[in-house]
Amino acid sequence: MINLAKILTKKPEFHDETHEQIVCPNCGSTDIITDETRGETICSQCGLVIEDRMVDFGTEWRAYNQDEHDKRARTEVSTYSLTNDLSTYIGRENRDALGQVISSEKQSQFFRMRRWQFRIKSQESKDRNLLKANRELDRLCSQLEMPRTVKETAGQIYKKSFEAGMLKGYPIDSMVAAAVYAAARVRRVPRTLDEVADATQITKKRLAQLYRIIVNRMNYKIPPTKPTDLLLRLGTELALSNASQRMAVTIINEATAQKLTIGKDPSGLAASALYLAGIINKEKRNQQTVAKAAHITEVTIRHRYKELVALLGYFPSNDEEM
DNA sequence: CTTTAGACGAAGTATTA
DNA sequence: TAATAATTCGTCTAAAG
């Protein structure tokens, strides 16, 4: 049992294993929040935008075979846009190939021309695929009101997966949805499987499968969704005060520290923490409202709520002096 | 009457043998 | 692959307010 008053007056801290503790360089506060719509990291005390907390798609993101490595050496450009990349690619390819052809002897000339034509053909196919993917990416991100960073990350994920030949045989739109879902999690502004699935033609189950396919085949390391990442959006949707939202963060952190969150649905945790915080702060939302906003059931809220109450030693009957 | 608590089985998931 | 355990969900009943 934990001292409730102590917990409720403690400042929220984002302690988690996978992300570093961030301290605001301006005011020294550790109360750092993620702006849901802009995908920015902001100090809640002074409002300073700390940084664009981008996960570096460095070495661990890359899983090429030798072929891909060869292609990549030629095609790598530093733009996130699917379409911009294409024109650059063609331009370079043109220059290189033509230059070589003109100055080479005939034998290698034929060889190179054949190879060049082959590349143009496959390039057109790739072009069509990425163009369609880009259209779907625009549509989906717009519908889900995704921040720009998520869209760019999703584009990267899709393009790299595609170029690695991992998406063959799968519907373009479906794989774009999986990439968007993955990107939202990487950027720490996650949407639930249900939310993404509802904005597309595929089922939640199918989306989860495709997401797994991309993650496994590309060896991406995407940490599990954390309840606190879902909390701000939920809290806003429920029109809960800032104080309640921060209290909910504290509650979740405490629950996490007590190892009571493993294996539990992050949405359920976030929803019940907000539900409890709302009660404590006398701005209660009933279970039905919270459940609806979080896309879970009241049953789950009750389960988590009961656990949280036990953890915090909170009893609704004797909290009046709080 | 509305909200909350709890029980039960069904269904999907993760882990282990 | 199959069995097992833990979890969520839908539904129902009942208590609380």
GROMACS .gro file of C-alpha atoms (C1' of nucleotides) in nm:
model
  356
    1MET     CA    1   0.000   0.000   0.000
    2ILE     CA    2   0.124   0.341  -0.091
    3ASN     CA    3   0.067   0.679   0.058
    4LEU     CA    4  -0.193   0.836  -0.166
    5ALA     CA    5  -0.127   1.195  -0.071
    6LYS     CA    6   0.238   1.153  -0.146
    7ILE     CA    7   0.164   1.016  -0.487
    8LEU     CA    8  -0.085   1.280  -0.580
    9THR     CA    9   0.144   1.565  -0.492
   10LYS     CA   10   0.442   1.412  -0.661
   11LYS     CA   11   0.525   1.551  -0.999
   12PRO     CA   12   0.462   1.317  -1.286
   13GLU     CA   13   0.771   1.151  -1.414
   14PHE     CA   14   0.803   0.959  -1.731
   15HIS     CA   15   1.006   0.672  -1.611
   16ASP     CA   16   1.028   0.400  -1.862
   17GLU     CA   17   1.288   0.158  -1.972
   18THR     CA   18   1.296   0.225  -2.341
   19HIS     CA   19   1.317   0.603  -2.346
   20GLU     CA   20   1.560   0.827  -2.173
   21GLN     CA   21   1.452   1.062  -1.902
   22ILE     CA   22   1.423   1.407  -2.050
   23VAL     CA   23   1.496   1.718  -1.854
   24CYS     CA   24   1.393   2.057  -1.980
   25PRO     CA   25   1.709   2.260  -2.046
   26ASN     CA   26   1.521   2.579  -1.974
   27CYS     CA   27   1.355   2.522  -1.639
   28GLY     CA   28   1.493   2.183  -1.538
   29SER     CA   29   1.151   2.025  -1.511
   30THR     CA   30   1.109   1.661  -1.595
   31ASP     CA   31   0.742   1.709  -1.668
   32ILE     CA   32   0.773   1.663  -2.040
   33ILE     CA   33   0.471   1.595  -2.254
   34THR     CA   34   0.420   1.503  -2.613
   35ASP     CA   35   0.203   1.727  -2.820
   36GLU     CA   36  -0.032   1.487  -2.982
   37THR     CA   37  -0.121   1.680  -3.294
   38ARG     CA   38   0.216   1.824  -3.376
   39GLY     CA   39   0.428   1.532  -3.267
   40GLU     CA   40   0.651   1.761  -3.067
   41THR     CA   41   0.795   1.720  -2.723
   42ILE     CA   42   0.711   2.005  -2.495
   43CYS     CA   43   0.796   2.101  -2.142
   44SER     CA   44   0.471   2.142  -1.956
   45GLN     CA   45   0.621   2.395  -1.717
   46CYS     CA   46   0.763   2.654  -1.952
   47GLY     CA   47   0.626   2.542  -2.287
   48LEU     CA   48   0.965   2.498  -2.444
   49VAL     CA   49   0.976   2.266  -2.740
   50ILE     CA   50   1.253   2.031  -2.641
   51GLU     CA   51   1.327   1.844  -2.957
   52ASP     CA   52   1.182   1.642  -3.232
   53ARG     CA   53   1.206   1.311  -3.059
   54MET     CA   54   1.273   1.109  -3.369
   55VAL     CA   55   1.380   0.755  -3.339
   56ASP     CA   56   1.695   0.724  -3.542
   57PHE     CA   57   1.644   0.477  -3.820
   58GLY     CA   58   2.009   0.397  -3.801
   59THR     CA   59   2.181   0.071  -3.845
   60GLU     CA   60   1.932  -0.141  -3.661
   61TRP     CA   61   1.664  -0.032  -3.904
   62ARG     CA   62   1.841  -0.162  -4.205
   63ALA     CA   63   1.814  -0.513  -4.325
   64TYR     CA   64   1.940  -0.541  -4.675
   65ASN     CA   65   2.064  -0.835  -4.867
   66GLN     CA   66   2.347  -0.785  -5.110
   67ASP     CA   67   2.123  -0.685  -5.400
   68GLU     CA   68   1.956  -0.420  -5.197
   69HIS     CA   69   2.290  -0.292  -5.085
   70ASP     CA   70   2.402  -0.247  -5.445
   71LYS     CA   71   2.087  -0.069  -5.545
   72ARG     CA   72   2.091   0.144  -5.239
   73ALA     CA   73   2.440   0.272  -5.300
   74ARG     CA   74   2.303   0.427  -5.618
   75THR     CA   75   1.956   0.529  -5.514
   76GLU     CA   76   2.000   0.659  -5.165
   77VAL     CA   77   1.878   1.013  -5.133
   78SER     CA   78   1.787   1.197  -4.821
   79THR     CA   79   1.425   1.283  -4.874
   80TYR     CA   80   1.124   1.145  -4.700
   81SER     CA   81   0.890   1.199  -4.988
   82LEU     CA   82   0.817   0.900  -5.199
   83THR     CA   83   0.766   1.093  -5.519
   84ASN     CA   84   1.054   1.336  -5.492
   85ASP     CA   85   1.283   1.047  -5.449
   86LEU     CA   86   1.174   0.899  -5.777
   87SER     CA   87   1.270   1.187  -6.000
   88THR     CA   88   1.606   1.206  -5.834
   89TYR     CA   89   1.660   0.840  -5.887
   90ILE     CA   90   1.577   0.850  -6.254
   91GLY     CA   91   1.791   1.153  -6.310
   92ARG     CA   92   2.095   0.996  -6.158
   93GLU     CA   93   2.040   0.671  -6.331
   94ASN     CA   94   2.009   0.846  -6.663
   95ARG     CA   95   2.326   1.038  -6.622
   96ASP     CA   96   2.532   0.746  -6.507
   97ALA     CA   97   2.404   0.499  -6.757
   98LEU     CA   98   2.420   0.732  -7.057
   99GLY     CA   99   2.760   0.857  -6.968
  100GLN     CA  100   2.893   0.509  -6.942
  101VAL     CA  101   2.735   0.396  -7.266
  102ILE     CA  102   2.880   0.671  -7.475
  103SER     CA  103   3.233   0.625  -7.362
  104SER     CA  104   3.246   0.246  -7.355
  105GLU     CA  105   3.337  -0.011  -7.609
  106LYS     CA  106   3.056  -0.189  -7.789
  107GLN     CA  107   3.048  -0.507  -7.595
  108SER     CA  108   2.989  -0.349  -7.263
  109GLN     CA  109   2.766  -0.101  -7.437
  110PHE     CA  110   2.511  -0.367  -7.520
  111PHE     CA  111   2.531  -0.509  -7.176
  112ARG     CA  112   2.478  -0.179  -7.015
  113MET     CA  113   2.194  -0.080  -7.242
  114ARG     CA  114   2.010  -0.400  -7.166
  115ARG     CA  115   2.058  -0.346  -6.802
  116TRP     CA  116   1.947   0.013  -6.837
  117GLN     CA  117   1.628  -0.081  -7.014
  118PHE     CA  118   1.554  -0.340  -6.755
  119ARG     CA  119   1.592  -0.081  -6.488
  120ILE     CA  120   1.361   0.160  -6.662
  121LYS     CA  121   1.095  -0.106  -6.676
  122SER     CA  122   1.123  -0.204  -6.315
  123GLN     CA  123   1.150   0.159  -6.228
  124GLU     CA  124   0.813   0.229  -6.386
  125SER     CA  125   0.657  -0.048  -6.186
  126LYS     CA  126   0.812   0.083  -5.871
  127ASP     CA  127   0.697   0.429  -5.966
  128ARG     CA  128   0.337   0.319  -5.995
  129ASN     CA  129   0.348   0.135  -5.667
  130LEU     CA  130   0.493   0.421  -5.471
  131LEU     CA  131   0.263   0.670  -5.636
  132LYS     CA  132  -0.039   0.475  -5.530
  133ALA     CA  133   0.109   0.421  -5.188
  134ASN     CA  134   0.168   0.791  -5.156
  135ARG     CA  135  -0.191   0.872  -5.240
  136GLU     CA  136  -0.315   0.631  -4.979
  137LEU     CA  137  -0.065   0.766  -4.731
  138ASP     CA  138  -0.200   1.116  -4.784
  139ARG     CA  139  -0.556   1.007  -4.747
  140LEU     CA  140  -0.505   0.792  -4.440
  141CYS     CA  141  -0.287   1.037  -4.251
  142SER     CA  142  -0.529   1.314  -4.327
  143GLN     CA  143  -0.825   1.114  -4.205
  144LEU     CA  144  -0.646   1.010  -3.888
  145GLU     CA  145  -0.512   1.363  -3.836
  146MET     CA  146  -0.161   1.237  -3.813
  147PRO     CA  147   0.122   1.483  -3.756
  148ARG     CA  148   0.359   1.544  -4.041
  149THR     CA  149   0.636   1.347  -3.875
  150VAL     CA  150   0.427   1.034  -3.869
  151LYS     CA  151   0.349   1.068  -4.235
  152GLU     CA  152   0.712   1.102  -4.323
  153THR     CA  153   0.812   0.812  -4.106
  154ALA     CA  154   0.540   0.597  -4.255
  155GLY     CA  155   0.666   0.687  -4.600
  156GLN     CA  156   1.014   0.579  -4.502
  157ILE     CA  157   0.894   0.255  -4.358
  158TYR     CA  158   0.690   0.172  -4.662
  159LYS     CA  159   0.958   0.264  -4.909
  160LYS     CA  160   1.230   0.071  -4.735
  161SER     CA  161   1.011  -0.232  -4.694
  162PHE     CA  162   0.910  -0.211  -5.055
  163GLU     CA  163   1.263  -0.173  -5.181
  164ALA     CA  164   1.369  -0.468  -4.970
  165GLY     CA  165   1.109  -0.671  -5.158
  166MET     CA  166   0.915  -0.747  -4.846
  167LEU     CA  167   0.577  -0.630  -4.966
  168LYS     CA  168   0.537  -0.845  -5.272
  169GLY     CA  169   0.193  -0.994  -5.300
  170TYR     CA  170   0.033  -0.769  -5.043
  171PRO     CA  171  -0.224  -0.501  -5.123
  172ILE     CA  172  -0.064  -0.159  -5.135
  173ASP     CA  173  -0.329   0.018  -4.933
  174SER     CA  174  -0.318  -0.241  -4.659
  175MET     CA  175   0.055  -0.221  -4.625
  176VAL     CA  176   0.041   0.155  -4.614
  177ALA     CA  177  -0.201   0.125  -4.324
  178ALA     CA  178   0.041  -0.105  -4.145
  179ALA     CA  179   0.324   0.141  -4.207
  180VAL     CA  180   0.117   0.427  -4.068
  181TYR     CA  181   0.031   0.227  -3.760
  182ALA     CA  182   0.397   0.146  -3.708
  183ALA     CA  183   0.506   0.505  -3.768
  184ALA     CA  184   0.256   0.638  -3.517
  185ARG     CA  185   0.404   0.411  -3.256
  186VAL     CA  186   0.760   0.502  -3.346
  187ARG     CA  187   0.671   0.868  -3.314
  188ARG     CA  188   0.499   0.800  -2.985
  189VAL     CA  189   0.163   0.933  -3.092
  190PRO     CA  190   0.007   0.592  -3.132
  191ARG     CA  191  -0.332   0.512  -3.273
  192THR     CA  192  -0.500   0.188  -3.179
  193LEU     CA  193  -0.536  -0.094  -3.425
  194ASP     CA  194  -0.907  -0.025  -3.427
  195GLU     CA  195  -0.865   0.339  -3.517
  196VAL     CA  196  -0.637   0.268  -3.809
  197ALA     CA  197  -0.841  -0.028  -3.926
  198ASP     CA  198  -1.161   0.175  -3.919
  199ALA     CA  199  -1.005   0.431  -4.149
  200THR     CA  200  -0.925   0.162  -4.404
  201GLN     CA  201  -1.085  -0.132  -4.570
  202ILE     CA  202  -0.910  -0.400  -4.370
  203THR     CA  203  -0.996  -0.557  -4.039
  204LYS     CA  204  -0.814  -0.504  -3.716
  205LYS     CA  205  -0.690  -0.858  -3.723
  206ARG     CA  206  -0.551  -0.826  -4.071
  207LEU     CA  207  -0.385  -0.497  -3.988
  208ALA     CA  208  -0.215  -0.655  -3.688
  209GLN     CA  209  -0.088  -0.935  -3.909
  210LEU     CA  210   0.053  -0.700  -4.170
  211TYR     CA  211   0.213  -0.484  -3.905
  212ARG     CA  212   0.383  -0.792  -3.765
  213ILE     CA  213   0.503  -0.888  -4.110
  214ILE     CA  214   0.674  -0.556  -4.163
  215VAL     CA  215   0.823  -0.542  -3.817
  216ASN     CA  216   0.953  -0.897  -3.824
  217ARG     CA  217   1.089  -0.899  -4.175
  218MET     CA  218   1.258  -0.564  -4.145
  219ASN     CA  219   1.382  -0.631  -3.796
  220TYR     CA  220   1.238  -0.308  -3.669
  221LYS     CA  221   1.253  -0.260  -3.297
  222ILE     CA  222   0.939  -0.079  -3.195
  223PRO     CA  223   0.875  -0.059  -2.823
  224PRO     CA  224   0.533  -0.150  -2.691
  225THR     CA  225   0.278   0.128  -2.673
  226LYS     CA  226   0.287   0.295  -2.337
  227PRO     CA  227  -0.029   0.406  -2.161
  228THR     CA  228   0.109   0.755  -2.111
  229ASP     CA  229   0.140   0.799  -2.484
  230LEU     CA  230  -0.232   0.748  -2.520
  231LEU     CA  231  -0.322   0.952  -2.219
  232LEU     CA  232  -0.310   1.308  -2.347
  233ARG     CA  233  -0.532   1.246  -2.643
  234LEU     CA  234  -0.781   1.060  -2.429
  235GLY     CA  235  -0.776   1.323  -2.161
  236THR     CA  236  -0.840   1.595  -2.413
  237GLU     CA  237  -1.123   1.403  -2.568
  238LEU     CA  238  -1.282   1.366  -2.228
  239ALA     CA  239  -1.227   1.735  -2.153
  240LEU     CA  240  -1.043   1.656  -1.834
  241SER     CA  241  -0.833   1.921  -1.665
  242ASN     CA  242  -0.459   1.936  -1.694
  243ALA     CA  243  -0.429   1.847  -1.330
  244SER     CA  244  -0.628   1.529  -1.376
  245GLN     CA  245  -0.429   1.428  -1.677
  246ARG     CA  246  -0.105   1.472  -1.494
  247MET     CA  247  -0.238   1.284  -1.198
  248ALA     CA  248  -0.330   1.002  -1.430
  249VAL     CA  249   0.026   0.997  -1.558
  250THR     CA  250   0.150   0.968  -1.202
  251ILE     CA  251  -0.090   0.689  -1.129
  252ILE     CA  252   0.023   0.497  -1.432
  253ASN     CA  253   0.386   0.549  -1.346
  254GLU     CA  254   0.323   0.413  -1.002
  255ALA     CA  255   0.140   0.115  -1.143
  256THR     CA  256   0.424   0.055  -1.386
  257ALA     CA  257   0.677   0.071  -1.108
  258GLN     CA  258   0.478  -0.190  -0.920
  259LYS     CA  259   0.486  -0.419  -1.223
  260LEU     CA  260   0.111  -0.420  -1.245
  261THR     CA  261   0.092  -0.315  -1.606
  262ILE     CA  262   0.266  -0.596  -1.786
  263GLY     CA  263   0.039  -0.780  -2.023
  264LYS     CA  264  -0.238  -0.525  -1.983
  265ASP     CA  265  -0.397  -0.328  -2.261
  266PRO     CA  266  -0.238   0.021  -2.264
  267SER     CA  267  -0.571   0.174  -2.360
  268GLY     CA  268  -0.732   0.014  -2.058
  269LEU     CA  269  -0.463   0.147  -1.830
  270ALA     CA  270  -0.481   0.499  -1.966
  271ALA     CA  271  -0.859   0.503  -1.955
  272SER     CA  272  -0.889   0.377  -1.600
  273ALA     CA  273  -0.615   0.605  -1.473
  274LEU     CA  274  -0.805   0.900  -1.621
  275TYR     CA  275  -1.128   0.766  -1.479
  276LEU     CA  276  -0.974   0.746  -1.133
  277ALA     CA  277  -0.805   1.084  -1.162
  278GLY     CA  278  -1.135   1.233  -1.269
  279ILE     CA  279  -1.307   1.101  -0.960
  280ILE     CA  280  -1.036   1.229  -0.730
  281ASN     CA  281  -1.046   1.572  -0.890
  282LYS     CA  282  -1.423   1.587  -0.877
  283GLU     CA  283  -1.466   1.599  -1.251
  284LYS     CA  284  -1.580   1.246  -1.293
  285ARG     CA  285  -1.674   1.096  -1.625
  286ASN     CA  286  -1.880   0.782  -1.602
  287GLN     CA  287  -1.743   0.451  -1.716
  288GLN     CA  288  -1.947   0.445  -2.029
  289THR     CA  289  -1.809   0.777  -2.149
  290VAL     CA  290  -1.450   0.684  -2.078
  291ALA     CA  291  -1.488   0.340  -2.230
  292LYS     CA  292  -1.637   0.481  -2.546
  293ALA     CA  293  -1.361   0.735  -2.589
  294ALA     CA  294  -1.092   0.475  -2.534
  295HIS     CA  295  -1.263   0.216  -2.755
  296ILE     CA  296  -1.268  -0.040  -2.480
  297THR     CA  297  -1.544  -0.179  -2.261
  298GLU     CA  298  -1.661  -0.076  -1.920
  299VAL     CA  299  -1.567  -0.418  -1.794
  300THR     CA  300  -1.202  -0.357  -1.865
  301ILE     CA  301  -1.213  -0.019  -1.698
  302ARG     CA  302  -1.358  -0.178  -1.388
  303HIS     CA  303  -1.084  -0.437  -1.380
  304ARG     CA  304  -0.805  -0.184  -1.408
  305TYR     CA  305  -0.979   0.060  -1.179
  306LYS     CA  306  -1.008  -0.200  -0.910
  307GLU     CA  307  -0.640  -0.280  -0.937
  308LEU     CA  308  -0.539   0.083  -0.930
  309VAL     CA  309  -0.754   0.150  -0.627
  310ALA     CA  310  -0.595  -0.141  -0.447
  311LEU     CA  311  -0.252  -0.021  -0.547
  312LEU     CA  312  -0.302   0.335  -0.431
  313GLY     CA  313  -0.504   0.255  -0.124
  314TYR     CA  314  -0.771   0.490  -0.243
  315PHE     CA  315  -1.124   0.464  -0.113
  316PRO     CA  316  -1.390   0.687  -0.265
  317SER     CA  317  -1.572   0.705   0.069
  318ASN     CA  318  -1.296   0.870   0.269
  319ASP     CA  319  -1.124   1.091   0.019
  320GLU     CA  320  -1.304   1.413   0.101
  321GLU     CA  321  -1.009   1.574   0.269
  322MET     CA  322  -0.785   1.515  -0.027
  323DC     C1'  323  -3.374   0.545  -1.361
  324DT     C1'  324  -2.872   0.565  -1.411
  325DT     C1'  325  -2.439   0.399  -1.279
  326DT     C1'  326  -2.147   0.058  -1.101
  327DA     C1'  327  -2.000  -0.416  -0.952
  328DG     C1'  328  -1.932  -0.872  -1.055
  329DA     C1'  329  -1.986  -1.334  -1.286
  330DC     C1'  330  -1.982  -1.631  -1.681
  331DG     C1'  331  -1.834  -1.810  -2.115
  332DA     C1'  332  -1.642  -1.696  -2.574
  333DA     C1'  333  -1.260  -1.543  -2.834
  334DG     C1'  334  -0.808  -1.403  -2.933
  335DT     C1'  335  -0.303  -1.381  -2.744
  336DA     C1'  336   0.133  -1.512  -2.543
  337DT     C1'  337   0.405  -1.857  -2.338
  338DT     C1'  338   0.563  -2.311  -2.270
  339DA     C1'  339   0.616  -2.805  -2.331
  340DT     C1'  340   0.208  -2.839  -3.285
  341DA     C1'  341  -0.065  -2.856  -2.870
  342DA     C1'  342  -0.170  -2.730  -2.416
  343DT     C1'  343  -0.187  -2.377  -2.073
  344DA     C1'  344  -0.245  -1.938  -1.861
  345DA     C1'  345  -0.383  -1.468  -1.867
  346DT     C1'  346  -0.658  -1.108  -2.083
  347DT     C1'  347  -1.051  -0.865  -2.306
  348DC     C1'  348  -1.514  -0.857  -2.441
  349DG     C1'  349  -2.025  -0.910  -2.454
  350DT     C1'  350  -2.399  -1.006  -2.187
  351DC     C1'  351  -2.652  -1.062  -1.791
  352DT     C1'  352  -2.792  -0.992  -1.302
  353DA     C1'  353  -2.792  -0.728  -0.910
  354DA     C1'  354  -2.663  -0.371  -0.600
  355DA     C1'  355  -2.589   0.113  -0.516
  356DG     C1'  356  -2.720   0.589  -0.550
   0.00000   0.00000   0.00000
